[in-house]
Coordinates of C-alpha atoms in Angstrom, one line a residue:
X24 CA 31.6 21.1 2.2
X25 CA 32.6 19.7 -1.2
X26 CA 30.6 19.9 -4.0
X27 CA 31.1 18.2 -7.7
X28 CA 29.2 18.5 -11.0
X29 CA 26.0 17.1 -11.2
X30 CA 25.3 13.5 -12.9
X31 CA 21.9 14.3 -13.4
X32 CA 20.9 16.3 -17.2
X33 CA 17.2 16.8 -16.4
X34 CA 16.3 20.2 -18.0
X35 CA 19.7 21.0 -19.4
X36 CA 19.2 21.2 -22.6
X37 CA 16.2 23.4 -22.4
X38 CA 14.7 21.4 -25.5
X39 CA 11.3 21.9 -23.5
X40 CA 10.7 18.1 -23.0
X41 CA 10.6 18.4 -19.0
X42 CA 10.8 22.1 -17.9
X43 CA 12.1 21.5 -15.0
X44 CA 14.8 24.1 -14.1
X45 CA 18.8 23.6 -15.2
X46 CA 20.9 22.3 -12.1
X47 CA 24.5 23.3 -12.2
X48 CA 25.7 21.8 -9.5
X49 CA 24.9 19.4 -6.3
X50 CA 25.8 19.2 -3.0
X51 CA 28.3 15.9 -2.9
X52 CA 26.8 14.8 0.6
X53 CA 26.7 11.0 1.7
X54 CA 23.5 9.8 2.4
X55 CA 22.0 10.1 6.1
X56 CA 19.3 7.5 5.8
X57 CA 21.0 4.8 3.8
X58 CA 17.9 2.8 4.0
X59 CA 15.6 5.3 2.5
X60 CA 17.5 5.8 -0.4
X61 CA 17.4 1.8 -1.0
X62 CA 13.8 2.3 -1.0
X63 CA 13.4 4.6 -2.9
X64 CA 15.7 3.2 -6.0
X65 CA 13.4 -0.6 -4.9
X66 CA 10.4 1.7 -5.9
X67 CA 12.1 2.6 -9.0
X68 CA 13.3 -0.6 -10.1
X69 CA 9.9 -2.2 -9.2
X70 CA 8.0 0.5 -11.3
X71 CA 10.8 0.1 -14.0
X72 CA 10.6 -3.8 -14.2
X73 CA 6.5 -3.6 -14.6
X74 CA 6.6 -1.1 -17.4
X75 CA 6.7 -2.0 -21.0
X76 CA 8.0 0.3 -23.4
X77 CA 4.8 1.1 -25.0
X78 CA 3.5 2.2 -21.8
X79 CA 6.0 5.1 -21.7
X80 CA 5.3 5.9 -25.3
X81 CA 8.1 3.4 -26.6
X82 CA 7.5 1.1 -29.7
X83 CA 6.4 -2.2 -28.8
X84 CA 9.8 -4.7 -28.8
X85 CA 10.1 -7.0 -32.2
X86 CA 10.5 -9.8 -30.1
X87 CA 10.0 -11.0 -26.3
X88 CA 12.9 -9.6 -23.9
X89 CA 14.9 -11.9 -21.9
X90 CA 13.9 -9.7 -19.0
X91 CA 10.4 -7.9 -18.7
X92 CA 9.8 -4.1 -18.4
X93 CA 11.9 -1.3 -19.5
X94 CA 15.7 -1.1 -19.5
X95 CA 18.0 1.4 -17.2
X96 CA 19.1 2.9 -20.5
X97 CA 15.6 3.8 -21.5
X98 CA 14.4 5.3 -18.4
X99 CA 17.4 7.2 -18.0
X100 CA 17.0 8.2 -21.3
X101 CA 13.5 9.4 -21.2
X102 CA 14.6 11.2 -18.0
X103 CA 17.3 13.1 -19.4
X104 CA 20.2 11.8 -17.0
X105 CA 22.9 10.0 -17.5
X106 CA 22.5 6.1 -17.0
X107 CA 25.4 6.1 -14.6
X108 CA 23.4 8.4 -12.2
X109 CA 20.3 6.8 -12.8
X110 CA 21.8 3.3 -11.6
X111 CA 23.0 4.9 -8.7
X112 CA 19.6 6.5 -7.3
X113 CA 18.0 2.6 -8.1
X114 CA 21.3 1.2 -6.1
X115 CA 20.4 3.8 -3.3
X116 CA 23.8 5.4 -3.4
X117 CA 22.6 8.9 -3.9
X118 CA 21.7 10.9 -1.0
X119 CA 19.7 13.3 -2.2
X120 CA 17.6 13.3 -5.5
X121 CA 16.6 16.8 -7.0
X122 CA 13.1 17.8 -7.5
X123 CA 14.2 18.5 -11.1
X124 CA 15.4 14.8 -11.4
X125 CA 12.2 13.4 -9.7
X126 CA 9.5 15.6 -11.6
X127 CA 11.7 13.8 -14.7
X128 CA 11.5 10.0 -13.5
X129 CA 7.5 10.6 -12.8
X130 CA 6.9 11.8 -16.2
X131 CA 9.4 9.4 -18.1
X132 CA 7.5 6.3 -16.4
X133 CA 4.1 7.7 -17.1
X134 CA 3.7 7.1 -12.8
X135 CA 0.1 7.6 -11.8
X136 CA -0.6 10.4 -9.3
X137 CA -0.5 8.0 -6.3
X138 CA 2.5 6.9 -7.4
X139 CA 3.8 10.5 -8.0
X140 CA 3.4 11.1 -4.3
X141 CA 4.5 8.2 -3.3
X142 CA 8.0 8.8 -5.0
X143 CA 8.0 12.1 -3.3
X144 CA 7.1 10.6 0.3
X145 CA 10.0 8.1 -0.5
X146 CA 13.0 11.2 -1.2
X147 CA 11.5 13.6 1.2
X148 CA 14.2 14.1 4.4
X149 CA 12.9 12.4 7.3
X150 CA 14.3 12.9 11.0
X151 CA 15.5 10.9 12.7
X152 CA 17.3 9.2 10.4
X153 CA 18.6 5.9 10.6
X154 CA 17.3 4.7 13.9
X155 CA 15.2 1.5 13.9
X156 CA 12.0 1.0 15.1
X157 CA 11.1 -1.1 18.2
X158 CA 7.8 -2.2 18.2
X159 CA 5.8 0.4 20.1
X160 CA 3.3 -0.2 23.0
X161 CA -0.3 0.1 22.0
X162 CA -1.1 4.0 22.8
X163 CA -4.4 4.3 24.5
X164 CA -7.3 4.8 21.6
X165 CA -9.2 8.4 22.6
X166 CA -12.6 7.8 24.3
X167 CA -14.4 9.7 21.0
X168 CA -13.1 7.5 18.5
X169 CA -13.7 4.4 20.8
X170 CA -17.7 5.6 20.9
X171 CA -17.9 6.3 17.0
X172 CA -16.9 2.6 16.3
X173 CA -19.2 0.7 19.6
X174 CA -22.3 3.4 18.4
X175 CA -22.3 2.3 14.9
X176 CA -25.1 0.2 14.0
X177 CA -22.9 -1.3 10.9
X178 CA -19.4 -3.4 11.2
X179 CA -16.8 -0.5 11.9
X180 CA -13.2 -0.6 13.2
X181 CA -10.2 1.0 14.1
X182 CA -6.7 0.3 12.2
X183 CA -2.7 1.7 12.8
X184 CA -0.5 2.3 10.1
X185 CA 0.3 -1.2 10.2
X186 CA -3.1 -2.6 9.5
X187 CA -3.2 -4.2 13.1
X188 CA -7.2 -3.5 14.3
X189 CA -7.2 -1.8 17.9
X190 CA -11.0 -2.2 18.0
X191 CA -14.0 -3.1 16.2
X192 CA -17.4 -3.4 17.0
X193 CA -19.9 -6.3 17.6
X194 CA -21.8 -5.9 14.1
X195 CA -18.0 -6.5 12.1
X196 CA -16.5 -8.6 14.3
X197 CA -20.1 -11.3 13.8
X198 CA -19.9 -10.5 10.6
X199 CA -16.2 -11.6 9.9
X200 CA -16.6 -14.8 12.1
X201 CA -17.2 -18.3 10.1
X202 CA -20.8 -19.7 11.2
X203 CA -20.4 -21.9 14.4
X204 CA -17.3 -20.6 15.6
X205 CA -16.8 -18.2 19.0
X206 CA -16.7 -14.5 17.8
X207 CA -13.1 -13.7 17.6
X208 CA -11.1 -10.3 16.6
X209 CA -9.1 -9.9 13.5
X210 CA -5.9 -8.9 15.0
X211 CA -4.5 -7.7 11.2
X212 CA -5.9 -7.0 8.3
X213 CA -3.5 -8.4 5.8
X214 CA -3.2 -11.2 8.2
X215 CA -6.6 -11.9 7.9
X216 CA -6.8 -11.6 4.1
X217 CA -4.1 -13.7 3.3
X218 CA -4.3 -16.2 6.5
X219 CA -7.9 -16.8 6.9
X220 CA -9.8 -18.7 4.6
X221 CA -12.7 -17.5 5.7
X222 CA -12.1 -14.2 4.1
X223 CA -11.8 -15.8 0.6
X224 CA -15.2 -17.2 1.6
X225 CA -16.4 -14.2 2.8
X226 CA -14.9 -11.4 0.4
X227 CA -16.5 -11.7 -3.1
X228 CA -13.8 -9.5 -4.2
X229 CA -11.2 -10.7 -2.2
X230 CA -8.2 -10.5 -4.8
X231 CA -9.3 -6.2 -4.9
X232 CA -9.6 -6.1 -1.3
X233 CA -6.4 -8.0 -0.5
X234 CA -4.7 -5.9 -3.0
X235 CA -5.5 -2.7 -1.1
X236 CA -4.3 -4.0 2.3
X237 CA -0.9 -4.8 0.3
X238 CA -1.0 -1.1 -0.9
X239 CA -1.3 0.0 2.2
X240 CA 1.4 -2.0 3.7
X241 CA 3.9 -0.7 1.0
X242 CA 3.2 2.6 1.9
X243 CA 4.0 1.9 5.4
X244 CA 7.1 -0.2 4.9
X245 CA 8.4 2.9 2.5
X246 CA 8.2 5.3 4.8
X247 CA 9.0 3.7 8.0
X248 CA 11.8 1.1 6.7
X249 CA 13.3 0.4 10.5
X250 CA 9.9 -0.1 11.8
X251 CA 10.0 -3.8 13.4
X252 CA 6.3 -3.9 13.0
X253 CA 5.9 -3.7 9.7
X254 CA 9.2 -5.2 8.6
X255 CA 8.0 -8.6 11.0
X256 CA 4.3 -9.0 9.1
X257 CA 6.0 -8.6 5.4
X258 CA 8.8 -11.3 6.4
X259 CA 5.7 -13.7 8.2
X260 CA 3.8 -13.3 5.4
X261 CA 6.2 -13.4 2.5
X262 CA 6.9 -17.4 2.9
X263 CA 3.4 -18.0 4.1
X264 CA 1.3 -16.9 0.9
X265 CA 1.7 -17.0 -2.3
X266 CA -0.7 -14.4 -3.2
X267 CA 0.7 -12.0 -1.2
X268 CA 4.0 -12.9 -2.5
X269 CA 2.8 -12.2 -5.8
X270 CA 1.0 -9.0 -5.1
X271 CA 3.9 -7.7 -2.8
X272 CA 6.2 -8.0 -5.7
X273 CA 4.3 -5.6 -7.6
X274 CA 5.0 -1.9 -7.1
X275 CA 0.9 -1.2 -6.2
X276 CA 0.3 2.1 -3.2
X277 CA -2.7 2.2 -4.4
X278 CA -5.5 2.4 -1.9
X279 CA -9.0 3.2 -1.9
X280 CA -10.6 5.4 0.9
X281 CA -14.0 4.2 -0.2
X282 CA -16.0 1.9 -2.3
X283 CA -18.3 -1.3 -2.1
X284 CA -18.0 -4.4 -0.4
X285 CA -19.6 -7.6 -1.7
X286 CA -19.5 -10.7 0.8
X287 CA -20.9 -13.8 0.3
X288 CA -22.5 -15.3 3.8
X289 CA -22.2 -19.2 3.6
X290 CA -26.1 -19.1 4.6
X291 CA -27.3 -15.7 3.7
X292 CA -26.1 -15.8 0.7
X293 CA -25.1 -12.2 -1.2
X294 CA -25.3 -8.6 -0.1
X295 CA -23.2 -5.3 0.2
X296 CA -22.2 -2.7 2.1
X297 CA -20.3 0.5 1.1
X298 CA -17.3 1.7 3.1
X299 CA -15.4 5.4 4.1
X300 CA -12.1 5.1 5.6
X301 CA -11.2 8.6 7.4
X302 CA -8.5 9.5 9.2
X303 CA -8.8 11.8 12.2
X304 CA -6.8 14.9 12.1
X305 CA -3.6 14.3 14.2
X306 CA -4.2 10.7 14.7
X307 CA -2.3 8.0 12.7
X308 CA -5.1 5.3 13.3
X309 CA -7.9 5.0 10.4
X310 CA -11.6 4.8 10.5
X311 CA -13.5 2.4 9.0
X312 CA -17.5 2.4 8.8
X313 CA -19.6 0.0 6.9
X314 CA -23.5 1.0 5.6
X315 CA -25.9 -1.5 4.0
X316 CA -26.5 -1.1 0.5
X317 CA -30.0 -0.4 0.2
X318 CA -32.0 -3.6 -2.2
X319 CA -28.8 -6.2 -1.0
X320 CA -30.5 -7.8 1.9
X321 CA -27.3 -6.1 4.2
X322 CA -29.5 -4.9 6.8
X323 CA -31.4 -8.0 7.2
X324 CA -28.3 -10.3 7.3
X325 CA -26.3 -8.4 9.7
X326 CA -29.9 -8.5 12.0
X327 CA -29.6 -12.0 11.5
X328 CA -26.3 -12.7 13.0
X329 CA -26.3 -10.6 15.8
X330 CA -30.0 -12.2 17.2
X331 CA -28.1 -15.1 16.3
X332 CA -25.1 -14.0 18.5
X333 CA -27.2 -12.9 21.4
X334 CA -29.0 -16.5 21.5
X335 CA -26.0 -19.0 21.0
X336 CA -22.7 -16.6 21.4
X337 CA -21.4 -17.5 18.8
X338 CA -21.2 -17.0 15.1
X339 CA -24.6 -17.5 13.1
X340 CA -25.3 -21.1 11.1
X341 CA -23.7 -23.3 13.2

């Protein structure tokens, strides 16, 4: 196998800006997953184009750019490569990027430690490469995990990597129905934020909460760039909201595993609950339990709607 000199000039110098270790040479090899590299220099670009140079310890422009964010030559610059490689890793024509080289882009964009990982999930090797894919058949949800989410007294559900819920219990699935309407399930999650109006009703917070289901879905379209799945809600949703338009433009893979959940019932008025999202060891689905916020009225409401449900069958107010 060939090699050639490096591009990259992360640590050469040894001026102590990034002590990252010199690299005298790279393996010339062409890339394996073609997709994944384009991902990865999306990320870049997308990151790049959302920075201002102040944010990266640059003085403020003495006028507006043409073009927000930072330029290639600064980023490559702050990096230590050479603005020919550095184009080439955001064109996705470099197989493999150095640790070296990535420890410099994280620190010359100031990325936040989410983001740090995120870069590194994005130029890790995956196998197999290159294959796309197919939607896969619903794999049966273990017995356990089934009981945790019907036992809970509060709303709880279980969601894939690709936000789609494969079960939810009574208390969230009354509690996500509009008054007067048959209790339905929310098939998706982003779906449901973005498609619903109910949710914007519902969802006091509802720009926060629909910005984690978009950071979610970024990290799942990232690391699985020929699944169908995800690839099919990003393209439905793309022309079908402007909101998630805007939000998906925006590098975000920012989540939250927990936090507080204000809704706003259309007859109950305002209460809370806290969540915890937890992931079972070995299992790709995710966990989601809801508890009333003690002095919010949560426990009380959610009473209300399911002696509601029991009586009519449907959801409460109609």
């Amino acid at each position: 196998m060939r090699t050639v000199q490096p591009q990259e000039r992360a640590g050469e110098r040894g001026d102590g800006r990034f002590p990252a270790p010199r690299v005298e040479q790279q393996t010339a090899a062409a890339p394996t997953d073609a997709s994944s590299a384009v991902v990865l220099g999306d990320f870049l670009r997308a990151v790049r184009n959302h920075r201002r140079p102040q944010d990266v310890g640059l003085p403020a422009p003495a006028s507006a750019r043409r073009v927000p964010g930072l330029r290639r030559q600064e980023v490559a610059d702050l990096a230590d490569v050479s603005l020919d490689y550095y184009t080439r890793i955001e064109q996705g024509r470099v197989g493999e990027v150095s640790g070296a080289v990535l420890n410099s882009l994280s620190r010359a964009l100031h990325l936040r430690p989410e983001e740090d990982e995120h870069l590194r999930r994005l130029a890790a090797p995956r196998s197999p490469r290159g294959a796309r894919r197919q939607p896969r058949a619903s794999a049966a949800v273990r017995a356990g995990l089934l009981a945790l989410v019907e036992d809970h007294p509060a709303p709880a559900f279980l969601a894939n990597p690709c936000l789609d819920v494969v079960a939810a219990n009574l208390p969230w699935r009354v509690l996500a129905t509009p008054p007067g309407r048959s209790v339905a399930t929310i098939d998706n999650l982003v779906r449901w934020h973005f498609l619903d109006p109910y949710a914007r009703e519902l969802l006091i917070d509802w720009e926060e909460g629909a910005a984690r289901t978009v950071a979610g879905l970024h990290v799942q379209s990232s690391l699985h760039p020929g699944d169908e799945r995800v690839q099919e809600l990003v393209a439905e949703l793309l022309p079908a909201s402007d909101e998630f338009r805007r939000m998906w433009a925006v590098p975000q893979v920012r989540g939250t595993a927990h936090g507080r959940e204000r809704m706003r019932h259309p007859w109950a008025g305002e209460f809370a609950f806290d969540y915890e999202s937890l992931q079972p060891p070995g299992d790709e689905l995710v966990l989601a339990v809801f508890s009333p916020v003690a002095g919010t009225g949560s426990r009380e409401v959610l009473d209300r709607l399911l002696a509601e449900h029991r009586r009519t069958g449907r959801g409460a107010g109609a």
